[in-house]
DNA sequence: GGACCCATTGTTAACGTTCACAGTCTTCCC
DNA sequence: GGGAAGACTGTGAACGTTAACAATGGGTCC
């Protein structure tokens, strides 16, 4: 304990005594019940102020069965994307009067997600947002139905949970079509890890755009989102003939690609055009400034809370919505005509 | 509500009935009280398993007055530093069996911090970590003593709250001494915003190193941590004569500086050496790879939880510790002999 | 064999709210 | 002036857990 508070915190009964009313009337004032005489209300309010009373939310939660706390499960909140999404979630949740309890997972094995959900459910959260970009996580989610409403962010077409996501396919298409429109014969791709839905979506968009233009799709190079993996892919690409346009699945890897090209004397955008994905704050100052696809993480966070609250507070049964946020194209200096 | 749960969750009394014991015995089993016959324990455990019972932590918190939840107040968790610190905090807290409730502030006016603390205190958190890198936040903290234990991260020498921080002065000194050791006449500095304690510390270290070497300190250039502000500082520096070494207060701004130099045809490290601060994952792949000062954010997070828990669980009165994590020097390719 | 200790279990009362219901006092209408 | 509707307030009982204390039983020690 170690608390050195002199006298104990006042409770509702203390306020009631001070104001000369019953504890229930104090409760009514606090909950803005309409049927309280305004004179009584001010008396209670004064008493509250005088005693420095603060309502005990734990006791309240016990009886109402609502903690006004939302849980967030996320994977590696150190990355820009997840961090921004969680930030958006937290802002929106607090604006709606909810607390946010966070669990950041190191790895995303099945048990990890399951444990995190149990953990949060134990705590009595009213709902959970799972930032589950990996297929494995998304599937786990579909299987287990905890007692509380759930929303998945970037969760694929998972069973009967609501999903909020950015249209990754459209993003991949935008990037690829931009490069093709500049006259490049075809577009190479450095993709993200295979169990990430976002990576899959971008690959799909890239393939679709190439197919639509009647171009052959080269074998994509594998990456793991890290600058280093991009660097390695970049070295491979630099050693290959006929590479004039590359769509890299995120900005961090794109940085690695740029670095590798620079080392190998490959000029961007003169010899090779590069497009990234995410639009992290640094991208604008890469050498050269990176043309990329912007994801509105803030909107994703906000929307996920909206969907979740609709599920928590709405009277209808869980509707299982699917909300897609469009990506946008950001032109900078890393692409040029073939 | 909208919950479609068929029958209500079992409570302790249900388990007790099922196992043929009193609810108190169930409680004892759950809390690993020693004086329970092992045969009784297994019977209770079986009943728990059979009914799928989960203990209600809200009710528990009401009577124990401990929620096993810690609050975190942070500013802009989108930035790498805060994000990593919060990540470390969350990991350490969960390992110790605590939940983490987060409040991310947009701005750090006095009221913002005050409200956040009140908000968390209302929720009944057992302790709070404030990632308060700005002087204003740190001061606010010193003023108000909420009922709960508090630890400040990067909080300066604020009054009677415990502080965990990285030795910024030492970091600034390391960077500057490295540049001086390469034979540079003096070292220029692009600093962070003036109300940030970290910015001040780095400036102080830089000045100290210059003074110790008997060199004059040029007027530092002002930045706001963003790549753009670094870019603008870089343009100024490029237009000035006699600039051969620059210590930039964070890696993001350093990126902007590198970009500006590149645009102006200033070669790094041939003409100018650059040192950053933070060691973000991207730094290794800048052009050129950035020599920088690494902060162990993870250690900061872990330590802050350790200090906080010692304050919460220890029996002694709040000791008001001050824990300093040393920075480390990371050599890469952005610096060279004068 | 009686006193005493300890392990084990049960009983009752908090914790601080909100909910359900029952009052009391106006006011208004016929 | 009687009754009913409505505004306002109070009383008692939950919510599901842990704390404090009491009770039981077996063993040990002289």
XYZ file of C-alpha atoms (C1' of nucleotides) in Angstrom:
736
model
C 0.000 0.000 0.000
C 2.303 2.729 1.173
C -0.393 5.361 0.749
C 0.150 8.227 3.117
C -3.288 9.778 2.665
C -4.403 11.189 5.974
C -8.156 10.559 5.955
C -10.041 8.311 3.627
C -11.689 9.490 0.456
C -15.270 10.698 0.954
C -18.001 8.471 -0.447
C -21.487 9.172 -1.629
C -22.917 8.810 1.852
C -20.603 11.535 3.122
C -21.785 13.884 0.431
C -25.377 12.962 1.210
C -24.921 13.773 4.883
C -23.194 17.041 4.083
C -25.986 18.089 1.735
C -28.752 16.751 3.948
C -30.153 14.371 1.367
C -30.062 10.649 0.697
C -27.210 8.948 -1.127
C -29.593 8.133 -3.926
C -30.223 11.799 -4.579
C -26.488 12.337 -4.836
C -26.371 9.521 -7.350
C -29.155 11.163 -9.304
C -27.340 14.452 -9.429
C -24.196 12.723 -10.618
C -26.050 10.835 -13.320
C -27.955 13.912 -14.403
C -31.314 12.460 -13.666
C -33.928 15.063 -14.676
C -36.118 14.851 -11.586
C -34.002 16.697 -9.076
C -34.966 20.102 -7.809
C -32.386 22.591 -8.972
C -31.939 23.910 -5.459
C -31.213 20.395 -4.234
C -28.835 19.872 -7.090
C -26.765 22.912 -6.235
C -26.677 21.895 -2.588
C -25.342 18.478 -3.561
C -22.875 19.967 -6.006
C -21.574 22.278 -3.310
C -21.162 19.383 -0.922
C -19.284 17.432 -3.591
C -17.036 20.368 -4.169
C -16.472 21.009 -0.492
C -15.537 17.422 0.298
C -13.597 16.889 -2.893
C -15.710 13.864 -3.626
C -14.939 11.724 -6.668
C -17.210 8.939 -7.724
C -15.792 5.447 -7.429
C -15.943 4.036 -10.936
C -15.090 0.530 -9.798
C -18.175 0.316 -7.599
C -20.189 1.806 -10.398
C -18.857 -0.757 -12.850
C -19.710 -3.577 -10.479
C -23.375 -2.762 -10.461
C -23.843 -1.432 -13.980
C -21.732 -4.162 -15.567
C -20.144 -1.539 -17.754
C -16.571 -0.481 -17.142
C -16.449 2.148 -19.887
C -13.126 0.630 -20.808
C -12.205 -0.708 -24.215
C -9.424 -3.183 -24.838
C -6.929 -2.937 -27.662
C -4.822 -5.847 -28.795
C -2.029 -4.913 -31.125
C 1.099 -6.339 -32.597
C 4.346 -4.410 -32.201
C 3.175 -0.896 -31.459
C 6.668 0.292 -32.259
C 5.937 0.285 -35.988
C 4.479 3.448 -37.432
C 1.297 1.878 -38.757
C 0.129 0.112 -35.602
C 1.284 3.022 -33.448
C -0.736 5.503 -35.466
C -3.767 3.254 -35.518
C -3.670 2.745 -31.780
C -3.261 6.485 -31.362
C -6.369 7.101 -33.433
C -8.254 4.477 -31.455
C -7.265 5.994 -28.158
C -8.263 9.517 -29.200
C -11.645 8.399 -30.485
C -12.329 6.207 -27.472
C -11.506 8.910 -24.983
C -13.625 11.410 -26.881
C -16.495 8.958 -26.442
C -15.809 8.713 -22.725
C -14.056 5.367 -22.696
C -10.753 4.280 -21.191
C -8.377 2.258 -23.301
C -6.498 -0.736 -21.980
C -3.699 -1.959 -24.210
C -2.012 -5.275 -24.806
C 0.935 -5.275 -27.211
C 1.883 -8.678 -28.482
C 5.458 -9.610 -29.281
C 4.541 -12.476 -31.533
C 1.166 -13.413 -32.886
C 0.777 -17.088 -32.258
C -2.722 -18.344 -31.746
C -2.371 -18.572 -27.975
C -1.038 -15.057 -27.753
C -4.184 -13.540 -29.192
C -6.414 -15.884 -27.244
C -4.661 -15.025 -23.974
C -4.834 -11.324 -24.671
C -8.568 -11.522 -25.298
C -9.141 -13.538 -22.136
C -6.994 -11.164 -20.181
C -8.992 -8.168 -21.337
C -12.313 -9.943 -20.916
C -11.322 -10.720 -17.323
C -10.704 -7.082 -16.723
C -14.274 -6.432 -17.741
C -13.785 -4.351 -20.866
C -16.953 -3.433 -22.740
C -15.442 -4.186 -26.130
C -12.188 -5.023 -27.873
C -10.396 -3.746 -30.950
C -7.899 -6.190 -32.364
C -5.299 -4.764 -34.688
C -4.750 -8.100 -36.378
C -2.891 -7.727 -39.617
C -1.732 -11.327 -39.764
C -3.844 -14.053 -41.218
C -3.211 -16.290 -38.204
C -4.523 -13.645 -35.825
C -7.546 -13.005 -37.983
C -8.425 -16.666 -38.061
C -8.055 -17.063 -34.327
C -10.475 -14.205 -33.969
C -13.063 -15.906 -36.095
C -12.881 -19.041 -33.969
C -13.237 -17.677 -30.512
C -16.207 -15.589 -29.580
C -15.484 -13.973 -26.223
C -18.444 -12.580 -24.366
C -17.710 -9.048 -25.543
C -18.145 -7.190 -28.836
C -15.077 -7.256 -31.047
C -13.840 -5.292 -34.036
C -10.876 -6.332 -36.137
C -8.644 -3.782 -37.807
C -7.094 -5.026 -41.031
C -8.625 -8.372 -40.268
C -9.423 -9.835 -43.676
C -12.848 -11.334 -44.289
C -12.825 -13.073 -40.921
C -16.031 -14.928 -40.038
C -18.559 -12.966 -38.073
C -16.510 -10.162 -36.584
C -16.751 -6.623 -37.883
C -13.749 -5.371 -39.789
C -12.294 -1.954 -40.458
C -9.448 -1.785 -42.932
C -7.664 0.155 -45.610
C -8.253 -1.044 -49.138
C -4.855 -2.616 -49.642
C -5.714 -4.017 -53.069
C -6.667 -0.588 -54.282
C -3.416 0.768 -52.870
C -1.364 -1.818 -54.714
C -3.280 -1.026 -57.850
C -2.743 2.727 -57.492
C 0.985 2.283 -57.092
C 1.306 -0.077 -60.020
C -0.933 1.901 -62.358
C 1.052 5.027 -61.617
C 4.261 3.318 -62.646
C 2.690 1.803 -65.767
C 1.258 5.193 -66.733
C 4.806 6.537 -66.750
C 5.574 4.116 -69.551
C 7.367 1.370 -67.632
C 7.204 -2.012 -69.317
C 6.440 -3.845 -66.100
C 6.667 -3.310 -62.340
C 8.665 -5.349 -59.854
C 7.421 -5.857 -56.329
C 9.071 -6.194 -52.938
C 6.354 -7.737 -50.835
C 5.709 -8.036 -47.107
C 5.682 -11.280 -45.110
C 3.339 -13.889 -46.459
C 1.156 -14.249 -43.388
C 0.247 -10.572 -43.357
C -3.065 -9.779 -44.980
C -1.848 -6.319 -45.895
C 1.048 -7.837 -47.783
C -1.319 -10.144 -49.655
C -3.663 -7.319 -50.539
C -0.899 -5.216 -51.986
C 0.399 -8.121 -54.014
C -3.122 -8.743 -55.311
C -3.539 -5.104 -56.346
C -0.179 -5.124 -58.055
C -1.008 -8.328 -59.947
C -4.427 -7.040 -60.931
C -3.030 -3.815 -62.368
C -0.384 -5.682 -64.341
C -2.921 -8.199 -65.629
C -5.290 -5.441 -66.650
C -2.515 -3.820 -68.656
C -1.614 -7.164 -70.171
C 1.863 -7.223 -68.627
C 3.660 -10.194 -67.140
C 4.175 -10.118 -63.370
C 7.769 -10.860 -62.324
C 8.340 -13.022 -59.255
C 7.918 -10.750 -56.196
C 10.859 -10.392 -53.806
C 10.193 -11.329 -50.202
C 10.628 -8.817 -47.373
C 9.670 -8.602 -43.705
C 8.794 -4.886 -43.537
C 12.248 -4.004 -42.131
C 14.584 -1.572 -43.864
C 17.181 -4.330 -43.914
C 15.019 -6.719 -45.879
C 14.326 -3.903 -48.328
C 18.039 -3.291 -48.605
C 18.643 -6.904 -49.489
C 15.859 -6.930 -52.038
C 17.328 -3.737 -53.449
C 20.707 -5.373 -53.926
C 19.091 -8.210 -55.819
C 17.135 -5.832 -58.002
C 20.214 -3.747 -58.727
C 21.982 -6.793 -60.067
C 19.151 -7.717 -62.388
C 18.678 -6.489 -65.909
C 15.556 -4.739 -67.103
C 14.339 -3.416 -63.781
C 12.959 0.069 -64.325
C 10.099 0.280 -61.812
C 9.641 -1.149 -58.328
C 6.635 -1.093 -56.031
C 7.805 -1.698 -52.460
C 5.184 -2.820 -49.953
C 6.125 -0.295 -47.271
C 8.174 2.852 -46.859
C 10.715 1.352 -44.495
C 11.658 -1.313 -46.999
C 11.620 1.314 -49.722
C 14.275 3.159 -47.744
C 16.402 0.033 -47.795
C 15.851 -0.323 -51.516
C 16.882 3.290 -52.106
C 19.972 2.739 -50.001
C 20.955 -0.375 -51.946
C 20.407 1.369 -55.267
C 22.465 4.306 -54.109
C 25.308 2.035 -53.101
C 25.209 0.238 -56.423
C 25.142 3.474 -58.367
C 21.600 2.971 -59.603
C 19.986 6.403 -59.977
C 16.452 6.934 -58.682
C 14.320 7.995 -60.476
C 16.498 8.316 -63.580
C 17.181 4.613 -64.010
C 14.612 3.072 -61.714
C 11.348 4.426 -60.325
C 10.311 3.449 -56.795
C 6.939 3.646 -55.071
C 6.431 2.882 -51.380
C 3.437 2.378 -49.093
C 2.278 4.039 -45.832
C 3.596 7.585 -46.157
C 5.541 7.686 -42.917
C 6.684 11.162 -41.855
C 10.221 10.423 -43.040
C 9.298 9.508 -46.616
C 9.156 13.076 -47.781
C 12.829 13.467 -46.927
C 14.269 10.300 -48.346
C 16.799 10.656 -51.156
C 14.919 11.110 -53.352
C 11.627 12.006 -51.625
C 9.454 8.933 -51.911
C 6.342 8.636 -54.027
C 4.034 6.498 -51.955
C 0.538 5.372 -51.015
C -0.891 7.019 -47.963
C -2.938 5.145 -45.411
C -5.174 7.185 -43.157
C -4.422 5.349 -39.914
C -6.232 7.959 -37.924
C -9.429 7.354 -39.829
C -9.019 3.628 -39.339
C -8.703 4.094 -35.591
C -11.669 6.419 -35.431
C -13.824 4.154 -37.538
C -12.997 1.056 -35.556
C -14.192 2.773 -32.401
C -17.342 3.934 -34.115
C -18.156 0.433 -35.261
C -17.343 -1.001 -31.858
C -19.460 1.508 -29.975
C -22.337 0.880 -32.322
C -22.057 -2.759 -31.361
C -21.806 -2.000 -27.652
C -24.374 0.714 -27.330
C -26.723 -0.097 -30.165
C -29.830 -2.065 -29.355
C -29.755 -4.159 -32.511
C -27.876 -7.463 -32.611
C -24.265 -7.334 -33.799
C -24.479 -6.289 -37.418
C -21.006 -7.405 -38.447
C -20.074 -4.470 -40.576
C -17.171 -4.140 -42.946
C -15.767 -0.657 -43.325
C -13.138 0.078 -45.938
C -10.989 3.211 -45.869
C -9.559 4.227 -49.245
C -5.826 4.829 -49.614
C -4.498 7.801 -51.524
C -1.639 8.402 -53.894
C 1.162 10.783 -52.939
C 3.392 11.957 -55.773
C 7.003 12.867 -54.948
C 10.343 12.541 -56.645
C 11.168 8.841 -56.726
C 9.310 8.104 -59.948
C 9.865 9.336 -63.520
C 8.952 8.476 -67.116
C 10.610 5.379 -68.469
C -26.306 -3.964 -23.971
C -26.975 -6.105 -27.018
C -25.333 -9.107 -25.384
C -26.792 -12.332 -26.666
C -25.335 -14.530 -23.942
C -27.832 -17.227 -23.109
C -27.323 -17.756 -19.369
C -25.458 -15.519 -17.028
C -21.833 -15.992 -16.146
C -21.309 -18.265 -13.121
C -20.161 -16.550 -9.931
C -18.234 -17.775 -6.970
C -21.348 -19.004 -5.223
C -22.154 -21.236 -8.187
C -18.738 -22.795 -8.050
C -19.084 -23.247 -4.306
C -22.384 -25.061 -4.729
C -20.980 -27.262 -7.454
C -17.972 -28.199 -5.350
C -19.936 -28.516 -2.143
C -17.955 -25.906 -0.251
C -18.434 -22.304 0.816
C -17.696 -19.401 -1.496
C -14.908 -18.376 0.801
C -13.119 -21.637 0.173
C -13.389 -20.991 -3.535
C -11.896 -17.577 -2.924
C -9.072 -19.170 -0.979
C -8.307 -21.594 -3.775
C -8.260 -18.751 -6.273
C -5.944 -16.672 -4.136
C -3.673 -19.614 -3.420
C -4.206 -19.500 0.269
C -2.016 -22.217 1.852
C -4.593 -23.659 4.230
C -6.792 -25.577 1.841
C -6.787 -29.353 1.768
C -5.442 -30.460 -1.578
C -8.412 -32.698 -2.142
C -10.748 -29.751 -1.614
C -8.641 -27.651 -3.918
C -8.910 -30.096 -6.793
C -12.652 -30.377 -6.261
C -12.984 -26.607 -6.490
C -10.691 -26.442 -9.484
C -12.779 -29.049 -11.257
C -15.945 -27.129 -10.522
C -14.350 -23.960 -11.859
C -13.337 -25.773 -14.989
C -16.711 -27.428 -15.441
C -18.669 -24.199 -15.100
C -16.189 -22.108 -17.014
C -16.015 -19.719 -14.094
C -13.910 -16.562 -14.353
C -13.351 -14.349 -11.405
C -14.860 -10.877 -11.563
C -11.933 -8.517 -11.233
C -14.153 -5.485 -10.801
C -15.740 -6.875 -7.650
C -12.318 -7.881 -6.461
C -10.968 -4.396 -7.062
C -13.865 -2.885 -5.144
C -13.005 -4.688 -1.959
C -9.219 -4.864 -2.216
C -8.879 -1.271 -3.428
C -6.325 -2.486 -5.937
C -7.221 -2.646 -9.599
C -3.916 -4.084 -10.769
C -4.070 -1.472 -13.484
C -1.399 1.110 -14.178
C -2.007 4.331 -16.052
C 0.292 5.741 -18.695
C 0.157 9.345 -19.809
C 2.121 10.054 -22.928
C 2.538 12.715 -25.535
C 2.158 11.770 -29.194
C 2.702 8.027 -29.180
C 3.178 8.234 -32.919
C 6.806 9.250 -32.504
C 9.343 6.473 -32.264
C 10.692 7.393 -28.851
C 7.426 7.615 -26.937
C 6.025 4.613 -28.824
C 8.999 2.474 -27.880
C 8.928 3.642 -24.291
C 5.239 2.919 -23.926
C 5.837 -0.472 -25.504
C 8.513 -1.253 -22.939
C 6.239 -0.065 -20.161
C 3.385 -2.229 -21.327
C 5.549 -5.338 -21.617
C 7.039 -4.879 -18.164
C 3.692 -4.094 -16.576
C 1.985 -7.111 -18.041
C 4.856 -9.332 -17.004
C 4.251 -8.090 -13.461
C 0.550 -8.890 -13.752
C -0.752 -5.377 -14.305
C -3.059 -3.975 -16.940
C -2.081 -0.783 -18.682
C -4.497 2.027 -19.393
C -3.242 4.652 -21.799
C -3.918 8.315 -22.344
C -2.184 9.949 -25.308
C -2.121 13.705 -25.168
C -2.280 15.830 -28.281
C -0.794 18.861 -26.634
C 0.810 19.156 -23.254
C -0.737 22.180 -21.656
C -0.980 22.144 -17.903
C -4.650 21.237 -17.890
C -4.093 18.387 -20.288
C -1.764 16.578 -17.918
C -3.890 17.427 -14.908
C -7.025 16.080 -16.593
C -5.270 12.930 -17.693
C -4.088 12.238 -14.160
C -7.541 12.869 -12.721
C -9.081 10.688 -15.366
C -6.790 7.796 -14.552
C -7.120 8.311 -10.805
C -10.901 8.133 -11.221
C -10.539 4.841 -12.953
C -8.773 3.571 -9.874
C -5.317 2.843 -11.250
C -2.744 1.739 -8.704
C -0.021 3.938 -10.143
C 0.817 6.192 -13.070
C 3.771 6.551 -15.402
C 3.955 9.931 -17.060
C 6.103 10.152 -20.149
C 6.645 13.849 -19.693
C 9.479 15.105 -21.785
C 8.370 18.715 -21.735
C 9.310 21.056 -18.976
C 5.720 22.254 -18.585
C 4.482 18.710 -18.040
C 7.229 17.974 -15.567
C 6.403 21.061 -13.546
C 2.711 20.280 -13.478
C 3.610 16.895 -12.120
C 5.560 18.372 -9.283
C 2.636 20.566 -8.277
C -0.174 18.125 -8.104
C 0.043 15.092 -5.922
C -2.759 12.757 -6.916
C -3.593 10.036 -4.439
C -1.573 7.473 -6.358
C 2.144 6.754 -6.819
C 3.689 8.404 -9.855
C 6.832 7.978 -11.880
C 7.991 10.443 -14.491
C 9.907 9.331 -17.557
C 12.306 11.967 -18.838
C 10.912 14.263 -16.237
C 13.817 16.472 -15.270
C 14.576 17.052 -11.621
C 10.912 17.567 -10.801
C 10.123 17.980 -7.095
C 9.267 14.846 -5.231
C 8.302 12.428 -7.960
C 10.573 9.586 -8.978
C 12.210 9.945 -12.360
C 13.573 7.502 -14.904
C 15.447 8.955 -17.825
C 18.230 8.606 -20.338
C 21.315 10.671 -19.658
C 20.738 13.239 -22.371
C 23.698 15.375 -21.366
C 25.998 12.413 -21.675
C 24.480 11.654 -25.074
C 25.128 15.176 -26.304
C 28.641 14.950 -24.993
C 29.291 11.617 -26.698
C 28.128 12.952 -30.040
C 30.150 16.112 -29.791
C 33.314 14.487 -28.502
C 33.187 11.985 -31.337
C 33.084 14.802 -33.874
C 35.849 16.719 -32.127
C 37.977 13.595 -31.971
C 37.770 13.403 -35.746
C 39.560 16.732 -35.873
C 36.673 19.085 -36.520
C 37.297 22.630 -35.396
C 33.888 23.003 -33.828
C 30.468 21.347 -33.931
C 27.198 22.932 -34.973
C 23.939 21.870 -33.366
C 20.370 21.533 -34.545
C 18.416 21.446 -31.349
C 14.922 20.278 -30.339
C 12.104 22.528 -29.115
C 13.035 24.661 -26.151
C 10.428 23.352 -23.734
C 11.642 19.771 -24.102
C 13.967 18.646 -21.354
C 15.615 16.182 -23.711
C 16.465 19.002 -26.081
C 17.956 21.007 -23.243
C 20.018 18.094 -22.025
C 21.503 17.458 -25.435
C 22.336 21.116 -25.827
C 24.001 21.099 -22.426
C 26.111 18.053 -23.294
C 27.128 19.593 -26.579
C 28.119 22.865 -24.903
C 30.013 21.049 -22.176
C 32.055 19.031 -24.641
C 32.895 22.114 -26.672
C 33.835 24.069 -23.571
C 36.025 21.270 -22.306
C 37.877 21.255 -25.619
C 38.181 25.026 -25.483
C 36.089 25.572 -28.606
C 33.505 28.258 -29.202
C 29.912 27.094 -29.428
C 28.085 28.438 -32.465
C 24.488 29.544 -32.113
C 22.324 26.373 -32.227
C 19.658 26.109 -34.914
C 16.104 25.552 -33.721
C 14.086 22.521 -34.759
C 10.871 20.828 -33.641
C 11.942 17.174 -34.038
C 10.268 16.901 -37.455
C 12.198 15.973 -40.578
C 10.986 19.206 -42.140
C 12.529 21.391 -39.467
C 15.760 19.463 -39.913
C 15.555 20.081 -43.618
C 15.218 23.797 -43.077
C 18.106 23.858 -40.638
C 20.106 21.878 -43.179
C 19.481 24.478 -45.864
C 20.724 27.195 -43.550
C 23.808 25.207 -42.632
C 24.558 24.458 -46.282
C 24.615 28.133 -47.053
C 27.035 28.931 -44.261
C 30.794 28.815 -44.494
C 32.976 26.754 -42.193
C 30.441 24.124 -41.220
C 32.201 20.766 -41.112
C 30.406 18.923 -38.304
C 26.792 18.928 -37.142
C 25.174 17.250 -34.154
C 21.450 16.960 -34.792
C 19.208 16.384 -31.779
C 17.252 13.495 -33.293
C 17.418 11.120 -36.231
C 14.309 12.431 -37.949
C 15.734 15.925 -38.138
C 19.070 14.452 -39.175
C 17.270 12.895 -42.114
C 16.033 16.341 -43.096
C 19.538 17.729 -42.757
C 20.954 14.989 -44.959
C 18.258 15.681 -47.536
C 19.026 19.395 -47.576
C 22.743 18.768 -47.881
C 22.148 16.313 -50.687
C 20.027 18.866 -52.549
C 22.668 21.562 -52.118
C 25.439 19.264 -53.272
C 27.083 19.107 -49.874
C 28.710 15.667 -49.491
C 28.269 13.754 -46.235
C 30.622 12.779 -44.709
C 33.277 14.148 -47.103
C 32.474 17.797 -46.570
C 30.321 17.688 -43.473
C 29.983 15.078 -40.734
C 26.563 14.494 -39.180
C 25.583 12.765 -35.930
C 21.980 12.090 -34.937
C 20.216 10.929 -31.780
C 17.814 8.027 -31.002
C 18.921 5.334 -33.435
C 15.556 4.729 -35.053
C 15.368 1.576 -37.189
C 15.639 3.669 -40.361
C 18.898 5.397 -39.455
C 21.071 2.535 -40.601
C 19.732 2.960 -44.122
C 19.886 6.696 -44.540
C 22.204 8.034 -47.228
C 24.731 7.780 -45.775
C 23.936 5.468 -42.834
C 23.693 7.700 -39.804
C 26.149 7.765 -36.936
C 23.978 8.343 -33.910
C 23.389 8.033 -30.182
C 21.237 5.125 -29.172
C 18.634 5.397 -26.424
C 17.486 2.183 -24.820
C 13.787 2.991 -24.674
C 12.966 -0.525 -23.680
C 15.145 -0.275 -20.603
C 13.540 3.039 -19.736
C 10.099 1.482 -19.908
C 11.119 -1.507 -17.851
C 12.846 0.602 -15.239
C 9.940 2.982 -14.869
C 7.663 0.061 -14.052
C 10.165 -1.317 -11.589
C 10.378 1.979 -9.770
C 6.625 2.401 -9.820
C 5.940 -1.079 -8.485
C 8.471 -0.576 -5.755
C 6.479 2.496 -4.772
C 3.161 0.662 -4.956
C 4.084 -2.621 -3.377
C 6.913 -1.631 -1.116
C 6.114 -0.991 2.500
C 8.463 1.960 2.887
C 7.281 5.488 2.176
C 7.823 6.769 -1.373
C 11.568 6.938 -1.767
C 11.629 9.303 -4.760
C 14.331 7.609 -6.742
C 16.141 8.894 -9.788
C 17.249 6.270 -12.273
C 19.456 7.223 -15.186
C 19.917 4.999 -18.231
C 23.148 5.596 -20.161
C 23.023 6.256 -23.903
C 25.437 4.562 -26.288
C 27.349 5.639 -29.340
C 26.631 3.985 -32.694
C 29.251 4.506 -35.401
C 28.113 4.474 -39.010
C 29.045 6.273 -42.180
C 27.901 9.862 -41.747
C 31.049 11.049 -39.998
C 34.662 11.289 -41.180
C 37.940 13.014 -40.327
C 38.022 16.711 -40.965
C -6.820 -36.655 29.878
C -7.026 -31.799 29.547
C -5.154 -27.660 27.540
C -3.606 -25.795 23.538
C -2.241 -25.122 18.856
C -2.911 -25.375 14.075
C -5.077 -26.652 9.832
C -9.294 -26.313 7.596
C -13.751 -24.566 6.754
C -17.903 -21.672 7.238
C -20.566 -17.230 8.421
C -21.280 -12.582 8.287
C -20.145 -8.152 7.087
C -18.066 -4.891 4.423
C -16.628 -2.268 -0.288
C -19.506 2.104 -2.855
C -22.361 2.301 -6.230
C -27.098 1.863 -8.918
C -31.810 -0.211 -9.325
C -36.552 -1.027 -7.975
C -39.911 0.471 -5.470
C -42.363 3.110 -2.201
C -43.301 7.107 -0.351
C -44.540 12.435 0.077
C -45.799 16.721 -1.631
C -47.553 19.671 -5.386
C -50.596 20.850 -8.861
C -54.402 20.606 -11.668
C -58.864 19.240 -13.195
C -63.662 18.355 -12.780
C -62.877 19.079 -2.330
C -61.593 14.571 -4.043
C -58.736 12.293 -6.946
C -55.055 11.503 -10.057
C -50.925 12.567 -12.256
C -46.524 13.969 -11.849
C -42.358 15.822 -9.556
C -39.207 14.873 -6.154
C -37.004 12.105 -2.505
C -35.913 8.154 0.462
C -35.319 3.023 1.698
C -33.717 -1.359 1.019
C -31.571 -4.610 -1.688
C -28.584 -6.022 -5.043
C -23.679 -6.464 -7.660
C -19.484 -10.388 -6.633
C -15.722 -10.344 -4.294
C -12.397 -10.362 0.061
C -11.655 -9.536 5.226
C -12.522 -10.667 9.901
C -13.830 -13.742 12.892
C -15.879 -17.967 14.609
C -16.223 -22.888 14.638
C -14.752 -27.551 14.105
C -11.602 -31.306 14.359
C -7.334 -33.635 15.029
C -3.023 -33.831 16.996
C 0.725 -32.761 20.501
C 2.580 -31.934 24.858
C 2.938 -32.553 29.510
